[in-house]
XYZ file of C-alpha atoms in Angstrom:
305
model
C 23.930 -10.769 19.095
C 21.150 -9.500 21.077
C 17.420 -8.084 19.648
C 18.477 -4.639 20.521
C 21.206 -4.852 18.094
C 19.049 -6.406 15.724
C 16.194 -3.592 16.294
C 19.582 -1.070 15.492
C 20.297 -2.752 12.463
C 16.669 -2.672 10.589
C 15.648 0.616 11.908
C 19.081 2.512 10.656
C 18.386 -0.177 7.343
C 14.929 1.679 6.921
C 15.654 5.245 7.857
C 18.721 5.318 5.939
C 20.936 6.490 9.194
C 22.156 6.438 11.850
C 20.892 9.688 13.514
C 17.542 9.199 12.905
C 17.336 5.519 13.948
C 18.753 6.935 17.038
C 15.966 8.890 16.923
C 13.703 6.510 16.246
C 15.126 4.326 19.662
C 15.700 7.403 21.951
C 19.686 6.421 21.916
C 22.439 8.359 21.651
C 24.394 8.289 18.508
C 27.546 6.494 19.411
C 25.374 3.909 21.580
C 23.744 3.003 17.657
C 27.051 2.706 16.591
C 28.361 0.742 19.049
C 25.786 -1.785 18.480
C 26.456 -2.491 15.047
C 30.204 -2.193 15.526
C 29.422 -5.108 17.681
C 27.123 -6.894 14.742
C 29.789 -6.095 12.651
C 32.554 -7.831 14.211
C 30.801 -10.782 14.470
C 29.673 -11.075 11.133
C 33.651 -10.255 10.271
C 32.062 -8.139 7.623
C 30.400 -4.326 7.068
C 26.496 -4.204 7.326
C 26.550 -0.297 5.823
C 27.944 2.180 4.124
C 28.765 5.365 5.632
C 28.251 8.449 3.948
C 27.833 12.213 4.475
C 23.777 12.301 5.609
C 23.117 8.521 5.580
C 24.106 5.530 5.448
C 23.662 2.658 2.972
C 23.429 -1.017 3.427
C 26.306 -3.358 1.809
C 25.748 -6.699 -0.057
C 26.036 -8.315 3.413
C 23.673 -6.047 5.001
C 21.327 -6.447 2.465
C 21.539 -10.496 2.529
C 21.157 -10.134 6.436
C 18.069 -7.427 6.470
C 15.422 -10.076 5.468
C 16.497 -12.499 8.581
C 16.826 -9.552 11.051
C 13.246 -8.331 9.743
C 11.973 -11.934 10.537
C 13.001 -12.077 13.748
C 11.514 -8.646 15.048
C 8.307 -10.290 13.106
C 8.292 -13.537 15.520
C 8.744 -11.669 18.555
C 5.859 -9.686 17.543
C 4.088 -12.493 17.135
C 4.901 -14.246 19.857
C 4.083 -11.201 22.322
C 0.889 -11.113 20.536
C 0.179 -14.636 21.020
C 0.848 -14.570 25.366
C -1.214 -11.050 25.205
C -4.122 -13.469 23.584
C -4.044 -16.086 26.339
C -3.956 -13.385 29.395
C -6.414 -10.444 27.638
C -10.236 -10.182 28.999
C -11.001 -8.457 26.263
C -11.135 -8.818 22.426
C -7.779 -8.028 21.748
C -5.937 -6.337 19.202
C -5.090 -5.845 15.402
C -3.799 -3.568 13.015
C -4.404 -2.646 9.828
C -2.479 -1.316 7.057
C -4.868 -0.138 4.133
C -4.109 2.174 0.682
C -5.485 6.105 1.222
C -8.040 5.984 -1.286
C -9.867 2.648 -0.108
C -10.784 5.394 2.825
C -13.423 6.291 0.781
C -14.985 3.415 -0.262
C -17.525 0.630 1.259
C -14.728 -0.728 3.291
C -14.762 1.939 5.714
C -18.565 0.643 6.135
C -17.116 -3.071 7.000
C -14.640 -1.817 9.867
C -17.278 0.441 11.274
C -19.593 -2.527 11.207
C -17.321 -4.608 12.803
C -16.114 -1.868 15.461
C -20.114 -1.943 16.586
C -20.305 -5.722 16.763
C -16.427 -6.035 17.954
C -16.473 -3.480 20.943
C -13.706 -5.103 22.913
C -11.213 -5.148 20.079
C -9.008 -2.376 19.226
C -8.870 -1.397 15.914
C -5.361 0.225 14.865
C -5.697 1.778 11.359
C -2.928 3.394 8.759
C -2.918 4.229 5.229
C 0.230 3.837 2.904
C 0.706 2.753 -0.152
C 0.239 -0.628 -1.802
C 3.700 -1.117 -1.652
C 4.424 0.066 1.868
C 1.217 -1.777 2.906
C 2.965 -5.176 2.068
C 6.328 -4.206 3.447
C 4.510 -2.751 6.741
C 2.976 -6.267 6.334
C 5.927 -8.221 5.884
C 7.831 -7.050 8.854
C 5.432 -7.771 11.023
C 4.346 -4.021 11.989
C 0.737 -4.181 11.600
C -1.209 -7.791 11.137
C -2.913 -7.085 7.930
C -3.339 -4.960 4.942
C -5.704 -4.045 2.326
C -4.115 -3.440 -0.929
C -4.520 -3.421 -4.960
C -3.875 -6.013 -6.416
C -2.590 -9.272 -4.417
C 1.029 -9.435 -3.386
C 2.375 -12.660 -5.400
C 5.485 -12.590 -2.927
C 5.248 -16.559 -1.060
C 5.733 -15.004 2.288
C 2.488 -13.091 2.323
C -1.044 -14.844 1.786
C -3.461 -12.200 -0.524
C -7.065 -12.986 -1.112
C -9.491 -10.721 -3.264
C -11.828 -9.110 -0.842
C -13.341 -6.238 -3.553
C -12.963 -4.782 -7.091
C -12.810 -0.794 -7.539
C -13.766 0.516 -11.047
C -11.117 2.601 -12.353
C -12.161 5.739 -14.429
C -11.301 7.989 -17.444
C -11.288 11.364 -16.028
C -10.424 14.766 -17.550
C -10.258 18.786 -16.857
C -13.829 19.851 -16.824
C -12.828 22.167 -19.843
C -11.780 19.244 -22.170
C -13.115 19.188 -25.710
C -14.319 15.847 -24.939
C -16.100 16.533 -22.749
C -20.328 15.391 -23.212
C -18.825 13.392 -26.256
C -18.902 10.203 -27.517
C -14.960 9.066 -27.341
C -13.703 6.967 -29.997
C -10.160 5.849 -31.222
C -9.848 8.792 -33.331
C -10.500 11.328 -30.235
C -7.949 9.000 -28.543
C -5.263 8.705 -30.975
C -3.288 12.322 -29.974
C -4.546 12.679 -26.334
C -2.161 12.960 -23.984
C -2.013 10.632 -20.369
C -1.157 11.141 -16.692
C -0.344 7.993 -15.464
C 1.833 6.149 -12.655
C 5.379 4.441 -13.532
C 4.503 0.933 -15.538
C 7.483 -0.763 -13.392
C 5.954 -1.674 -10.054
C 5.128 -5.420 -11.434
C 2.758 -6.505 -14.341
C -0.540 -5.417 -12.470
C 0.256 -1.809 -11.602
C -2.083 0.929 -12.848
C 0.499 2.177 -15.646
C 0.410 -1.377 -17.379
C -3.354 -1.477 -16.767
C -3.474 2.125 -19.139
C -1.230 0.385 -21.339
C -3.577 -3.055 -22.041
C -6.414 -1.055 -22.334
C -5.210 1.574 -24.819
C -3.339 -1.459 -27.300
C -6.327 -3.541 -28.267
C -8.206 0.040 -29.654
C -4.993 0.857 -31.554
C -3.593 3.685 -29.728
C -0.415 2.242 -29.256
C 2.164 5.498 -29.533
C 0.718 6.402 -25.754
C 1.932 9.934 -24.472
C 2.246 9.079 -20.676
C 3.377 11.858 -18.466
C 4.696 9.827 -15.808
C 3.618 10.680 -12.223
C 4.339 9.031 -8.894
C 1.523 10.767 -7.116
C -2.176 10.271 -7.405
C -2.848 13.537 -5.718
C -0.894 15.040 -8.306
C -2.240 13.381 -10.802
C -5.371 14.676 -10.257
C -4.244 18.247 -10.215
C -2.849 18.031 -13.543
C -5.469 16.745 -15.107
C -8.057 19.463 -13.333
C -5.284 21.693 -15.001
C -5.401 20.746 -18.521
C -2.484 18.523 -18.474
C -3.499 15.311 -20.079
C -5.972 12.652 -18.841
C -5.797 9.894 -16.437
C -7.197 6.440 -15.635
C -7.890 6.404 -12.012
C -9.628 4.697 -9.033
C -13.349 6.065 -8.968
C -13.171 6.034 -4.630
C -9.965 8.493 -5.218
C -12.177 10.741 -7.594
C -15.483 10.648 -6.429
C -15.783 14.199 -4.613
C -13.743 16.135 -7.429
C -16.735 14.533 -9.682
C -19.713 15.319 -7.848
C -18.097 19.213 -7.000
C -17.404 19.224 -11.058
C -13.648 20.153 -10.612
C -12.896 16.764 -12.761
C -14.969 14.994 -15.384
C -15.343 11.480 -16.355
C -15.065 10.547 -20.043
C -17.233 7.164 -21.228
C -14.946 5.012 -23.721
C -16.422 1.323 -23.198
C -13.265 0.287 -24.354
C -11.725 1.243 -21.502
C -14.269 -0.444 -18.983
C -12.166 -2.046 -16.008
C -11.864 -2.327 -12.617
C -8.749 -3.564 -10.492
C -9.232 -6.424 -7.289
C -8.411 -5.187 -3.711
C -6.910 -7.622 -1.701
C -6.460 -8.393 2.041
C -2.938 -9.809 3.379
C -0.954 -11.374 6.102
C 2.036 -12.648 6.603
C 1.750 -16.576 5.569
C 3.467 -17.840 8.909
C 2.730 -14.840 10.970
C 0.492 -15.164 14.201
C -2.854 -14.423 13.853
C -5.711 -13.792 16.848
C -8.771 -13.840 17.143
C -9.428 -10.608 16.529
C -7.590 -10.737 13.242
C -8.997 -13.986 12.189
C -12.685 -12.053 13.079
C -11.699 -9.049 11.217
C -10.587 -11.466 8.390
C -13.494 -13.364 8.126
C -16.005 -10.340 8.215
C -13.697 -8.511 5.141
C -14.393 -11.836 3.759
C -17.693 -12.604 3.615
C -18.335 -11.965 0.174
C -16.683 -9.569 -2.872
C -17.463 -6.053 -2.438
C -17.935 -3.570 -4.901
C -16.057 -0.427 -3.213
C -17.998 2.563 -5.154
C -20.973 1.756 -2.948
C -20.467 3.315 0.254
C -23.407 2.022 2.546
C -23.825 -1.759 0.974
C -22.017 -3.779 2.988
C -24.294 -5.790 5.388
């Protein structure tokens, strides 16, 4: 088994076929399928299952995808640990961070550390928190920025900022200018993401928060979309409990409103990972260090030193 095979296997494993991982490796077709006819036969068991417009990976596929994604991580690694030794200048590192941290004092840090860092290159990409740890985990870009830390042992998460999360409503909303109690709460309706991406996701958060002031029959229309979210809830639909960096322009322009319950006062930690084994160089060890120099607050744009 060679890396090229391996590279087949995790790239059709993540595009779901075998067309567009051909794609994705300018290869023909049958030269994909050759490879993992070849992985295939030496395993002495099927890594996926074909079907008409993709292909699916079996219980052996899926028990080998982990070790396959490992070892495309350690190359990576170890190409980025010769390029360290030979490179006259600062080097390189990538980072993976959520959309809406974009607007938030974070973008302050990197540009701070772009001035000071002039002979590193800075790769950036935003994703989701969950496809910020997977980019993370197999080893495609050297760090991520995230909410909430990633409990999973092979990554390493530390808290590097909290971002308030706020009530917001349709600028037409009777609550609007009011002071919001349990009784304005009690038949309100909710756009909100899925409570099932782990005990910290932003759907449990609405949950905690709503219990303890006795709204507990919660009408959640459930929405996997925070751009979406935000257009129902301009539209009438319900209210939502969102980051304040992902609402601030909609605020200041008026086409959203922020409601004040103090019972609903919270904010949700932002945290930086790596892979716990992975290499790291000196430019990600800088950038690391300068993310970490103290706990920022990321409504302020402009406050980071």
């Amino acid at each position: 088994m060679d890396i090229d095979e391996i590279r087949t296997f995790v790239a059709i494993a993540q595009l779901g076929g075998f067309s567009r991982a051909a794609d994705r490796l300018h290869r023909s077709q049958p030269a994909i399928s050759r490879r993992i006819g070849l992985i295939e036969q030496e395993f002495g068991a099927p890594l996926f299952e074909r079907a008409h417009g993709g292909a699916g990976l079996t219980e052996a596929g899926r028990a080998f995808l982990p070790f396959a994604e490992a070892v495309l991580s350690a190359i990576e690694d170890g190409r980025q640990a010769v390029r360290a030794t030979i490179s006259e200048a600062g080097g390189a590192v990538s980072l993976a961070l959520v959309g809406t941290l974009a607007d938030s004092n974070i973008v302050d840090v990197l540009r701070q550390f772009a001035q000071r860092s002039v002979a590193v290159e800075l790769d950036l990409r935003t994703a989701t928190s969950q496809e910020v740890s997977d980019l993370v985990r197999r080893g495609e870009v050297t760090l991520g920025l995230r909410y909430h830390p990633d409990e999973r042992g092979e990554l390493v998460s530390r808290v590097v900022g909290v971002e308030p999360m706020r009530v917001i409503c349709s600028p037409e909303h009777p609550l609007v200018g009011k002071r919001v109690s349990k009784r304005h709460l009690a038949n309100e309706k909710w756009v909100g993401f899925p409570a099932m991406r782990g005990r910290e996701s932003f759907g449990r958060l609405l949950e905690r928060l709503l219990a303890p002031i006795g709204v507990d029959d919660v009408k959640i229309t459930l929405i996997d979309s925070l751009t979406a979210q935000k257009r129902l809830v301009q539209a009438g639909f319900g209210l939502a409990l969102v980051p304040e960096s992902s609402v601030r322009d909609e605020l200041k322009l008026g086409n959203l409103k922020e409601l004040e319950i103090p019972a609903m006062r919270a904010s949700i930690p932002v945290a930086l990972i790596h892979r716990r084994n992975g290499y790291l160089n000196p430019a990600a060890r800088a950038l690391i260090a300068a993310m970490s120099e103290k706990t920022l607050r990321l409504s302020e744009r402009g406050g980071a030193d």
